[in-house]
Coordinates of C-alpha atoms (C1' of nucleotides) in Angstrom, one line a residue:
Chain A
X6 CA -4.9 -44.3 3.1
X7 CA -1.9 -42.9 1.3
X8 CA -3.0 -40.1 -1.0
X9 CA 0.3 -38.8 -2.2
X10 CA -2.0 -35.5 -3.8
X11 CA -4.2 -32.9 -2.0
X12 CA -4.3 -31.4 1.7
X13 CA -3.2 -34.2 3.3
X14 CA -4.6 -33.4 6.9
X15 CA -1.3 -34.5 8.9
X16 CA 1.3 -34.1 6.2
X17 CA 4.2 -33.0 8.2
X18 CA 4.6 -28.9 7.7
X19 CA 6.9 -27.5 5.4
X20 CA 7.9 -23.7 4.2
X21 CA 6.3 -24.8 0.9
X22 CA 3.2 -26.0 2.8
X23 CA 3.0 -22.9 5.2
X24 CA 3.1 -20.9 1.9
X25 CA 0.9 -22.3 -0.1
X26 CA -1.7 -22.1 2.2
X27 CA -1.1 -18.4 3.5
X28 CA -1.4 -17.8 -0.6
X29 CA -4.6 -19.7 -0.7
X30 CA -5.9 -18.1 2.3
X31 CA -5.3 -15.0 1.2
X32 CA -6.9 -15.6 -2.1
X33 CA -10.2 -16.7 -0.2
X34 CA -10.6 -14.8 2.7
X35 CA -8.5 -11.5 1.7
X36 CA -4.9 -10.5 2.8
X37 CA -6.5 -8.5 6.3
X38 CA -8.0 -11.9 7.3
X39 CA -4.5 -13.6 7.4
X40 CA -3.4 -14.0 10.9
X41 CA -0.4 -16.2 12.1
X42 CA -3.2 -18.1 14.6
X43 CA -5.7 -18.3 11.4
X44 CA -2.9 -19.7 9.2
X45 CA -2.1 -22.5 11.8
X46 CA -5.9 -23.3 12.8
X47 CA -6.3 -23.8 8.5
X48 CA -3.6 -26.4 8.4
X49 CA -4.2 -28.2 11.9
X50 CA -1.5 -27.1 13.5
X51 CA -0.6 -25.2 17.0
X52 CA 0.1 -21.3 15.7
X53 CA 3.6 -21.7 17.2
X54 CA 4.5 -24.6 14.8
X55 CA 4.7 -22.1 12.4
X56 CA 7.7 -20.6 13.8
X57 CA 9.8 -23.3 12.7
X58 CA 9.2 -22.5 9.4
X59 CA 9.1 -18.7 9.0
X60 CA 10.7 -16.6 11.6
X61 CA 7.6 -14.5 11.8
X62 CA 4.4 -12.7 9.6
X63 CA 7.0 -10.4 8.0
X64 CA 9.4 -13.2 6.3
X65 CA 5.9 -14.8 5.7
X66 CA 4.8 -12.0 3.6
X67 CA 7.9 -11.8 2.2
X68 CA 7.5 -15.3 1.1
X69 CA 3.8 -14.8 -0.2
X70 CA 5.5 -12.0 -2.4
X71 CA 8.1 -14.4 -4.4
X72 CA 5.6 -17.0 -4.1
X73 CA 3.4 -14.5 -6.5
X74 CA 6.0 -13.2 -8.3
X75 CA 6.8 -16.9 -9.5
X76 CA 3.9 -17.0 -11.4
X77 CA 5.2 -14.3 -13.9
X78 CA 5.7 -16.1 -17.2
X79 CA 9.6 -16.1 -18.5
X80 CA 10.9 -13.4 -20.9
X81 CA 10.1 -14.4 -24.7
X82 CA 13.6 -14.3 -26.4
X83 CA 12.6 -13.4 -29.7
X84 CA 11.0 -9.9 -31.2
X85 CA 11.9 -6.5 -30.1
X86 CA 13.0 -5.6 -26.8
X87 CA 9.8 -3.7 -26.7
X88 CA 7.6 -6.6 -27.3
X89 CA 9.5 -8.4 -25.0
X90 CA 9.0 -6.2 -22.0
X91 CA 5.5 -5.6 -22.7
X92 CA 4.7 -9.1 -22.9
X93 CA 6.2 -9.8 -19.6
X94 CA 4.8 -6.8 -17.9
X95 CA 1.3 -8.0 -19.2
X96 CA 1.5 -11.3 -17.7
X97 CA 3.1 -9.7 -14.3
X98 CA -0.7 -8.1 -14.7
X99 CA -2.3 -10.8 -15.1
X100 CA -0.9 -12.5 -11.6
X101 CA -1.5 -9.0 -9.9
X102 CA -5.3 -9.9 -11.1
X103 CA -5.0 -13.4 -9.8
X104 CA -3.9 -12.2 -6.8
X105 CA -5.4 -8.8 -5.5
X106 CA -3.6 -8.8 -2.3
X107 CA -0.7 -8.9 -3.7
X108 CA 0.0 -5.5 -4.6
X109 CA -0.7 -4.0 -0.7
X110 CA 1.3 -6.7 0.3
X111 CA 4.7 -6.3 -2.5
X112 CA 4.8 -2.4 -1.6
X113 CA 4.4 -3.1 2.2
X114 CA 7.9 -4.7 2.0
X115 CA 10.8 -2.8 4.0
X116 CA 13.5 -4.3 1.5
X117 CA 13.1 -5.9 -2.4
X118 CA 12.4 -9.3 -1.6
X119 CA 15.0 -12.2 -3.5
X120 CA 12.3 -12.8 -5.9
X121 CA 11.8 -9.4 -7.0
X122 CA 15.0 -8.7 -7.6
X123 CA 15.4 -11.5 -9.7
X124 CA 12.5 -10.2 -11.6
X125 CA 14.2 -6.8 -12.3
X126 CA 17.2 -8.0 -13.4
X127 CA 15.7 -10.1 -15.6
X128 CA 13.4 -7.3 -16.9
X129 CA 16.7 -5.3 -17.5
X130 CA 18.7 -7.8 -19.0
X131 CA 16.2 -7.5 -21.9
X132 CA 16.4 -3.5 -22.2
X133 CA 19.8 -4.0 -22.4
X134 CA 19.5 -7.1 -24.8
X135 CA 17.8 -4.7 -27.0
X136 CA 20.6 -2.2 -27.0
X137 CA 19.2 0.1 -24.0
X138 CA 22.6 1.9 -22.9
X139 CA 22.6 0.9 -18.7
X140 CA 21.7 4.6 -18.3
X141 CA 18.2 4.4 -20.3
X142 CA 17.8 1.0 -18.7
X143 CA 17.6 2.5 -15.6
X144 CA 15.7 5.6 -16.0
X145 CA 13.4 3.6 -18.0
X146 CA 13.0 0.9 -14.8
X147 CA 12.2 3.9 -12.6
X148 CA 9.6 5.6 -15.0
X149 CA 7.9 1.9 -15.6
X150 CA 7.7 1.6 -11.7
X151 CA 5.8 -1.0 -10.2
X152 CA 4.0 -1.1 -13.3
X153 CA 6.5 -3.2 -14.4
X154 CA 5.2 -5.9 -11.6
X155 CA 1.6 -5.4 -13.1
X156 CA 0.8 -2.4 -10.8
X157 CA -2.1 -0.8 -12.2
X158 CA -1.7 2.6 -9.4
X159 CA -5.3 3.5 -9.5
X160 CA -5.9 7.0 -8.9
X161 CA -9.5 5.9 -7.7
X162 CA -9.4 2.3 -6.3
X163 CA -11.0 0.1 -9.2
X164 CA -9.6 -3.6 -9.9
X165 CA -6.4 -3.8 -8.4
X166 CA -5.5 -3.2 -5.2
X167 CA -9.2 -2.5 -4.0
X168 CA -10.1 -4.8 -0.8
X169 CA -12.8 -7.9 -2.0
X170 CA -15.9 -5.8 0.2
X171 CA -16.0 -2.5 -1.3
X172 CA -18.0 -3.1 -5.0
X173 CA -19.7 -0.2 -4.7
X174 CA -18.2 2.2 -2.7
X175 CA -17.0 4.5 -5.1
X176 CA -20.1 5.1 -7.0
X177 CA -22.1 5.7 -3.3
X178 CA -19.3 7.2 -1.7
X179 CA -18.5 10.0 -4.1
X180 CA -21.6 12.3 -3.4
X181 CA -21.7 10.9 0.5
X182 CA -19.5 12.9 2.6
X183 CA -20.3 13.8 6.6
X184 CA -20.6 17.4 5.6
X185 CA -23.8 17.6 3.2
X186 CA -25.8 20.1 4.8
X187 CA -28.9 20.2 2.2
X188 CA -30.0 16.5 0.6
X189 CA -30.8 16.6 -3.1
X190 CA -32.4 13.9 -4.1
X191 CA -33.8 13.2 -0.6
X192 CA -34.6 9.1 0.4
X193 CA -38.2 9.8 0.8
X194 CA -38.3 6.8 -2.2
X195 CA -39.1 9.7 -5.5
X196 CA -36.7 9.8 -8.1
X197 CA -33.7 6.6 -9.2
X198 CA -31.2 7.1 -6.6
X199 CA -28.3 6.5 -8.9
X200 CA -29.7 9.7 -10.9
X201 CA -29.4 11.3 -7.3
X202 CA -25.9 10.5 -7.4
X203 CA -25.5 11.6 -10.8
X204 CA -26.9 15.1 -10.1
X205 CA -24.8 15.2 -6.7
X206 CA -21.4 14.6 -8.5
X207 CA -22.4 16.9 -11.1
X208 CA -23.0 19.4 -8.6
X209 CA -19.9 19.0 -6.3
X210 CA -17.2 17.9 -9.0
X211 CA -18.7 18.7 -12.6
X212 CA -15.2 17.7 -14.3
X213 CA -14.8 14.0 -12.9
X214 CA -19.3 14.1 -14.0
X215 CA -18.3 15.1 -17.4
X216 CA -15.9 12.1 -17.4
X217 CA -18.3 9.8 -16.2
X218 CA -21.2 11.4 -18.9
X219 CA -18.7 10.9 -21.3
X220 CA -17.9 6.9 -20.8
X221 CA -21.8 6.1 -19.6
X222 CA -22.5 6.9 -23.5
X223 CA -20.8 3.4 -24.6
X224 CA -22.1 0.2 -22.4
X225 CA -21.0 1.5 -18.8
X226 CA -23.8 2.1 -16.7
X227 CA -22.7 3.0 -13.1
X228 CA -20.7 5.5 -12.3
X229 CA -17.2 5.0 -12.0
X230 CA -17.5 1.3 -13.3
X231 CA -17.6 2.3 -17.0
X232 CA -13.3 2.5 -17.2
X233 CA -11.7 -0.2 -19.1
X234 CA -9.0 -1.5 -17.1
X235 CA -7.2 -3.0 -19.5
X236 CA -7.3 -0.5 -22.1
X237 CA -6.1 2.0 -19.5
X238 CA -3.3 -0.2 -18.7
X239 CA -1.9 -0.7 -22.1
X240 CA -2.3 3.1 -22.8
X241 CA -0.3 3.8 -20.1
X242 CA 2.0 1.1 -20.7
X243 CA 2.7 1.9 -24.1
X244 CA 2.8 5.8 -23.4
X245 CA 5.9 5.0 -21.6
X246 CA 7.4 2.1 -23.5
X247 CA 6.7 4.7 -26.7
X248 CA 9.2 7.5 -25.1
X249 CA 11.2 5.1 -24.0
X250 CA 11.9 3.7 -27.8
X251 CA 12.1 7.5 -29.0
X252 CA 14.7 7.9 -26.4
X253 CA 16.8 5.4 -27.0
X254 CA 16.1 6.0 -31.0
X255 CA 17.8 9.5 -30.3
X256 CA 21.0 8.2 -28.4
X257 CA 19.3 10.2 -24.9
X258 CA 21.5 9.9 -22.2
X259 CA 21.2 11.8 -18.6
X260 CA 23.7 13.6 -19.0
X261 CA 22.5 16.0 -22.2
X262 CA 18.7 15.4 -20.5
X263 CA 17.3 18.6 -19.0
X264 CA 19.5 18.2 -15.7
X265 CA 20.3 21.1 -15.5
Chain B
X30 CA -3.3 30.0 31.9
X31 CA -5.2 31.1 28.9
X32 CA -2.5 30.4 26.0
X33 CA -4.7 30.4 22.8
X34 CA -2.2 28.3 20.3
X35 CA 0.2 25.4 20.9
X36 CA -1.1 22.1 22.6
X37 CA -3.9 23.3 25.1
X38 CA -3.8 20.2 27.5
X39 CA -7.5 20.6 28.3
X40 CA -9.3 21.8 25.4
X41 CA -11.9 20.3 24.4
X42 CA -11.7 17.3 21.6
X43 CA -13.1 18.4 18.2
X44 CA -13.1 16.4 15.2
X45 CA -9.8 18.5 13.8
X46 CA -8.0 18.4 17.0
X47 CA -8.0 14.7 16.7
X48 CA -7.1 14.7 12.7
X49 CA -4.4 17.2 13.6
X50 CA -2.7 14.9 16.7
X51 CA -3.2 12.3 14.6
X52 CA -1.0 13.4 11.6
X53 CA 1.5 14.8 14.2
X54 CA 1.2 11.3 15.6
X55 CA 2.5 9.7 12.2
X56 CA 4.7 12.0 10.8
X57 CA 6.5 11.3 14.3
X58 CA 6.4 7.8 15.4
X59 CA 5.0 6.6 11.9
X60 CA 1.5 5.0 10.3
X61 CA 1.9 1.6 12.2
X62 CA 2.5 3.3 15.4
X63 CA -0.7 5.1 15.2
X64 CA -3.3 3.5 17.5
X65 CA -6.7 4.3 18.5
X66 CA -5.3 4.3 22.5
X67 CA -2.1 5.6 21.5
X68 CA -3.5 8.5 20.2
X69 CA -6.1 9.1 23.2
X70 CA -3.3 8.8 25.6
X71 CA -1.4 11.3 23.0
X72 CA -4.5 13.7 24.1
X73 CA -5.0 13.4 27.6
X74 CA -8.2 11.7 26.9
X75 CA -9.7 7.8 27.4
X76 CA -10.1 5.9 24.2
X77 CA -13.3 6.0 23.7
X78 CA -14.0 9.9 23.8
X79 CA -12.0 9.4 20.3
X80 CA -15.1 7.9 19.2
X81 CA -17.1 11.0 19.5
X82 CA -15.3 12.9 16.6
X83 CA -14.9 9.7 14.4
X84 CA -16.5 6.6 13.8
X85 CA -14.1 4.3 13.9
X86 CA -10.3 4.1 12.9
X87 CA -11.2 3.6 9.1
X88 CA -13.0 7.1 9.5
X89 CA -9.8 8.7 11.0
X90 CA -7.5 7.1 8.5
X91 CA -10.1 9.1 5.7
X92 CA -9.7 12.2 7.9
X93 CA -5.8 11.7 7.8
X94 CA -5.8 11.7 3.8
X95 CA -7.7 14.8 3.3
X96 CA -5.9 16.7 5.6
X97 CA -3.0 15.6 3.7
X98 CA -4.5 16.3 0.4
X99 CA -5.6 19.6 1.5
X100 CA -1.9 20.7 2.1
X101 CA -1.7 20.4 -2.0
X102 CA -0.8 23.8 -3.7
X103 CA -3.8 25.2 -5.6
X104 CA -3.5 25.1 -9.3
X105 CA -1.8 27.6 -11.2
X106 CA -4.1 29.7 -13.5
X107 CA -1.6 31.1 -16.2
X108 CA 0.7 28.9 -18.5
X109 CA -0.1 25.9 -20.2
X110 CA -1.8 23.0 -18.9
X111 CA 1.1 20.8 -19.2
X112 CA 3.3 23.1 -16.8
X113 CA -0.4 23.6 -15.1
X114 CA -0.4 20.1 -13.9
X115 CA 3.4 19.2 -13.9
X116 CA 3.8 22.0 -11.1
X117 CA 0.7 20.8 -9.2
X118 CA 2.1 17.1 -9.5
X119 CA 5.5 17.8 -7.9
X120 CA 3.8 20.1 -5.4
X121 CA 1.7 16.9 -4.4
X122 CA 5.1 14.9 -4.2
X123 CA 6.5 17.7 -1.8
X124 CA 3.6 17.1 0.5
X125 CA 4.2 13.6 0.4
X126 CA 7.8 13.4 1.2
X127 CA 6.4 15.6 4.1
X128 CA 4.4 12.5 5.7
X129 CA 6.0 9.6 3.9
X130 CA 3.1 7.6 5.7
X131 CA 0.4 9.1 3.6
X132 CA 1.3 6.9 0.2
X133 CA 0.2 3.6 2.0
X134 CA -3.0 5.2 3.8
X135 CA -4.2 6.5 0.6
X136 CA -4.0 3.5 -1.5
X137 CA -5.8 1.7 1.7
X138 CA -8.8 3.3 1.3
X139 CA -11.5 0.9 0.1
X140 CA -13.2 4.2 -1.6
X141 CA -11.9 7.5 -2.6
X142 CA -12.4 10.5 -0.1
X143 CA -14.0 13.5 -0.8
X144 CA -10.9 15.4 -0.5
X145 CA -9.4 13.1 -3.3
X146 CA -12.3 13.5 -5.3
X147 CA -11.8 17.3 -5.4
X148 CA -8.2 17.1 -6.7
X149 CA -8.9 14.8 -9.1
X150 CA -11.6 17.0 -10.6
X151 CA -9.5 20.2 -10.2
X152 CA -6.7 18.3 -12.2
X153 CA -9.5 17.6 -14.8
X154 CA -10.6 20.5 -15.0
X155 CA -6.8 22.1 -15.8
X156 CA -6.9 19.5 -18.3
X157 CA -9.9 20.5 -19.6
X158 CA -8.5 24.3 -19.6
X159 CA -6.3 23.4 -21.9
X160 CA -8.2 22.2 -24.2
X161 CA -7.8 18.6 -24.2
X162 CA -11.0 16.7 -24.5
X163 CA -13.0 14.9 -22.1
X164 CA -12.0 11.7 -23.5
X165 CA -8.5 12.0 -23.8
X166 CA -8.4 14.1 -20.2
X167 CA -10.0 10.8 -19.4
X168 CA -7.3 8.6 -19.9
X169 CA -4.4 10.6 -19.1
X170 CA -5.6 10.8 -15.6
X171 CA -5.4 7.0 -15.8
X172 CA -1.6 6.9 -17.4
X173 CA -0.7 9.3 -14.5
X174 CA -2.4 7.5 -12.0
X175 CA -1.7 8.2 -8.6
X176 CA 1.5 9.7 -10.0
X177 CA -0.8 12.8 -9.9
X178 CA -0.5 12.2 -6.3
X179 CA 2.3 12.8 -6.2
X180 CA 3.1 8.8 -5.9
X181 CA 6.5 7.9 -6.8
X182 CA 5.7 4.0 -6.8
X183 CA 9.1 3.0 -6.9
X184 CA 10.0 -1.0 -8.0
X185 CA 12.1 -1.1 -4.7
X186 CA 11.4 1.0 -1.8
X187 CA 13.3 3.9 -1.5
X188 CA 12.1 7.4 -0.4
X189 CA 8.3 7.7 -0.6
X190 CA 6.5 4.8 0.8
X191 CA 9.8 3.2 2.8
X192 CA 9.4 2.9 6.7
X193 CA 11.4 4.8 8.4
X194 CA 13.6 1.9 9.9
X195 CA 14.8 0.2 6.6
X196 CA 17.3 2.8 5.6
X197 CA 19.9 0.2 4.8
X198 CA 17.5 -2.2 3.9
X199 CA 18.0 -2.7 0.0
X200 CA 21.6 -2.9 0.4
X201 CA 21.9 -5.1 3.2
X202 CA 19.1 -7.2 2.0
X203 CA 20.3 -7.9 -1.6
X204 CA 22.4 -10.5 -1.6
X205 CA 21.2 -11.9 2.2
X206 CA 18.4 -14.9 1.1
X207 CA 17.8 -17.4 3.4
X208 CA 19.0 -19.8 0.6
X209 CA 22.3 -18.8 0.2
X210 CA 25.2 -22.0 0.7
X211 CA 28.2 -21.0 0.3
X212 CA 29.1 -17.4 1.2
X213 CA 31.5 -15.5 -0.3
X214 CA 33.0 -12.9 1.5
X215 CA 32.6 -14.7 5.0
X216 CA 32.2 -12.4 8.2
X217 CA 35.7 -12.7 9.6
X218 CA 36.5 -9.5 9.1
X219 CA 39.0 -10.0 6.0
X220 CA 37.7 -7.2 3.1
X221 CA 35.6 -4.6 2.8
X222 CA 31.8 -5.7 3.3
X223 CA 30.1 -3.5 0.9
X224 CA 32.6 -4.7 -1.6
X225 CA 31.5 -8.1 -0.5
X226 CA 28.1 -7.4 -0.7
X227 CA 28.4 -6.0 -4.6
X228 CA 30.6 -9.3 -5.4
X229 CA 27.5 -11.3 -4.1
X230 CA 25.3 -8.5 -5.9
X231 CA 27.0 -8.9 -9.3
X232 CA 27.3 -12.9 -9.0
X233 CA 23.7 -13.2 -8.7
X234 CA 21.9 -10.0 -10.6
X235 CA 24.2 -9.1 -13.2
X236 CA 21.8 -6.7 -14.9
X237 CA 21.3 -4.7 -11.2
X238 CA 24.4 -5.0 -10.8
X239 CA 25.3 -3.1 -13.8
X240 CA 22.9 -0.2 -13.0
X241 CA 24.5 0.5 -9.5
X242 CA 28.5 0.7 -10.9
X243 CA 26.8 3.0 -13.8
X244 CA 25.5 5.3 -10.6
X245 CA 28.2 4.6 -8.7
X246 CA 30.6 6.5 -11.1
X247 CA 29.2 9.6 -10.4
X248 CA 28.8 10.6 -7.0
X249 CA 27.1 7.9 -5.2
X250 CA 28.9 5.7 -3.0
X251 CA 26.1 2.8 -1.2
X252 CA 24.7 0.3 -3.0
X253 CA 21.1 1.4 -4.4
X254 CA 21.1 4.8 -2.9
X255 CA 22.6 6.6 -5.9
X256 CA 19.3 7.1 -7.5
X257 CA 18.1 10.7 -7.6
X258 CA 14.5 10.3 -6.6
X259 CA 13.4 13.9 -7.9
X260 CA 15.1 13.5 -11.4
X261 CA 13.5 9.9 -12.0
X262 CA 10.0 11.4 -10.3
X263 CA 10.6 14.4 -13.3
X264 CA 11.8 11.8 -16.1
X265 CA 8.7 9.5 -15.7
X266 CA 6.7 12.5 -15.7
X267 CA 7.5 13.9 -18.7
X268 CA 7.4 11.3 -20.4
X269 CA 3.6 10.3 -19.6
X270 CA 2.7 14.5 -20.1
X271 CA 5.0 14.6 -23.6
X272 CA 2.8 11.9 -24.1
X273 CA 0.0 13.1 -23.6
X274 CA 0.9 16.6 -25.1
X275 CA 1.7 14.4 -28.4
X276 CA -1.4 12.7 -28.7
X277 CA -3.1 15.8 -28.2
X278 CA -1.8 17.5 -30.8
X279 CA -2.7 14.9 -33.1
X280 CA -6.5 15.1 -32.0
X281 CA -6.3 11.6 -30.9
X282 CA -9.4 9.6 -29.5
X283 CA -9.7 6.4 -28.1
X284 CA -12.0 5.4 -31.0
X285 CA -9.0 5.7 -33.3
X286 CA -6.4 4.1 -30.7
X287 CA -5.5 0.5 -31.6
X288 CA -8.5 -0.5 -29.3
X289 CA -9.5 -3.8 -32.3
Chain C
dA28 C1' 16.4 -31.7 21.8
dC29 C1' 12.1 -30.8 20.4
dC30 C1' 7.4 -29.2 20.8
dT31 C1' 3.7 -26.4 22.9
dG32 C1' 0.5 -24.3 26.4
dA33 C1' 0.1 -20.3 28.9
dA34 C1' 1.2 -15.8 29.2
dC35 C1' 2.5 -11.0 27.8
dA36 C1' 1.6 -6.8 25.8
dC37 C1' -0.9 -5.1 22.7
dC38 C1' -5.3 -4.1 19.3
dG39 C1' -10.4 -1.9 17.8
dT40 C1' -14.8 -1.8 19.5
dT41 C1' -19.1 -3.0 22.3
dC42 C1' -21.8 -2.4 26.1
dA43 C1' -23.4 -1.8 30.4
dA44 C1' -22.7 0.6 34.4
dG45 C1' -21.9 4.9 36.4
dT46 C1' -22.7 10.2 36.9
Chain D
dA18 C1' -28.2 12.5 28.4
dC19 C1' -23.6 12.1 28.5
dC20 C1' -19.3 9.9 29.6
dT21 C1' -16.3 5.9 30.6
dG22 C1' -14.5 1.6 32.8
dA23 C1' -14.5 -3.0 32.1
dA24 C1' -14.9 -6.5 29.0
dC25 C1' -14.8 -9.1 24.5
dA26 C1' -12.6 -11.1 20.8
dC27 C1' -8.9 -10.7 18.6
dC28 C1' -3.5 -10.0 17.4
dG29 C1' 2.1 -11.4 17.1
dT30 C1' 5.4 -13.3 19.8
dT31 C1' 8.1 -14.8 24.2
dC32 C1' 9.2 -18.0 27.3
dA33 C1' 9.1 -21.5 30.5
dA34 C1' 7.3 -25.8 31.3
dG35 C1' 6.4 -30.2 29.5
dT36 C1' 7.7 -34.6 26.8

DNA sequence: ACCTGAACACCGTTCAAGT
DNA sequence: ACCTGAACACCGTTCAAGT
């Protein structure tokens, strides 16, 4: 009768409980599917019951956010402050990757939320810990961006950020647009479509092609799916962490910057 | 009666009528305002002609980005690359401070639009110009991200990518949880509140805290708005193109990168 | 005092009925 | 063949009626 563990089907509703679930439901059915009258229907309850508990869907996505942001593992104390910050930023990544709503939903936010303040100050307290001056701190903050909460900022959306239905898009999408007055390749069933689509981006953007040739040569094999995400997350990562360092190694401050 | 410019109230619908009332729409009343009815009524017309000239809403949100997008200077042809692209990047900024709605539809789409697709190839291809190779072009387009959008992707909202009724928001907002026991300042009407409100600031996140007295020394007065949006936009820039540049110059590849 | 059903003012989109 | 009103299946949230 009593099971002290798991969803308890009348367990009496709590912010913790209303949260939980919106972050599970979110996980399952994607962030769009969330609805105040789905949330309440998953946990048994009459939607308005969820009212007591958050004062409506925007302090509930506010709470999904620190919910999320939770997850990101503490600062290691010992290394460089470098190591430090990358680390942390890393696993930030890795709960952004957990939880691929989470990005629309953290930048949809009128106001930080509690949670990611706390996150910032943190991540400052270690520039600073490593002998950032408050200045370089900050600039630095602002050049990491939301990268610094895991945020990969896709150019084209792949990984992150990309809604659970659209696998393929980017590969069939690219040479598909309303206006294509003559067909290449044709779908009279001749040649491998994906070829098609080869020859089409070639044809109508021959740089982004070339970028695509150039990847498809080691292991990719559709196009657009050949980028490493992680690889281009580090690289980016540590382009900035990199100027950062030689910043700070040179005693930059805004004021002798190029301001002007 | 026959007035050839301005808003004709009976011409007939065309595809780009609709796309421009539509950006008119948001730049006015903003993204969330912008409704399928809405927008009819906006044109004199039922709901359902809309349909005629697109899809479906996801169709018109596509429409909304490339006629954005297309608002992007062309690239400069003389120079270097580097101040090729950085003038191309901070012309893509100035469109989107223009329609501060157009960060959040963009990184919405489930696939990139044609229009996207042509100014990521056209930033290749400047890349390109200057001699950088496919590979390393490659990744630098994925360090910039959708910087090269002219994204700012700021850690708290301010600027690009706020809505329009949270001006206050981050100051208010910082040290107003739900949690909070005891209060410090009260709302009597003793001191000053923004003093208050930086007590509460400082008592909680010492390490923000810090930042904002730095700004506040010169010039800015509110809590959080003493950032300079275009000189942190320039800062992180330069730092992923000097980046870039540097690698560059030493012929790197991602073969030779710490890749393992 | 607490909880909740019905209602309000919206959505995007389908579909059948009008011309 | 074209256009469009009504309808469908949703929203978030208010509010008054129930216990």
């Amino acid at each position: 009768m009593d099971r002290p563990s798991g969803t308890a089907r009348r367990a009496p509703l709590s912010r913790e409980r209303v949260l939980r679930a919106a972050v599970a439901y979110a996980d399952g059915a994607g962030i769009d599917a969330l609805s105040m009258r789905g949330l309440a229907q998953e946990l048994g309850v009459v939607p308005m019951a969820l009212y007591k508990h958050v004062a409506n869907k925007d302090e509930l996505l506010d709470g999904l956010v620190d919910a999320v942001l939770a997850e990101i593992a503490p600062p290691v104390v010992d290394g460089t402050w470098k190591a430090a910050v990358r680390e942390r930023i890393l696993s930030a990544r890795q709960v952004l990757l957990r939880h691929p709503w989470a990005a629309r939903v953290i930048t949809s936010r009128a106001a930080p939320t509690p949670g990611a303040l706390a996150y910032l100050d943190s991540v400052i307290g270690t520039l600073r810990g490593g002998g950032l001056s408050v200045d370089l701190a900050h600039h630095a903050m602002h050049a990491l961006g939301s990268r610094v909460l895991g945020f990969t900022q896709e150019l084209v959306p792949t990984g992150v950020g990309t809604t659970p239905g659209a696998e393929t898009g980017a590969g069939a999408g690219a040479g598909t647009t309303a206006d294509s007055g003559g067909e290449v390749g044709g779908d009279g069933g001749g040649g491998d479509p994906a070829a098609a689509g080869m020859r089409e981006l070639a044809a109508r953007y021959p740089h982004i092609a070339a970028v695509v040739a150039d990847r498809t040569h080691d292991g990719a094999s559709v196009v657009g799916a050949g980028c490493d995400d992680q690889f281009e997350f580090e690289f980016a990562l540590d382009l900035l962490l990199e100027g950062i360092e030689r910043l700070h190694r040179q005693g930059w401050t805004s004021a002798t910057a190029g301001r002007a």
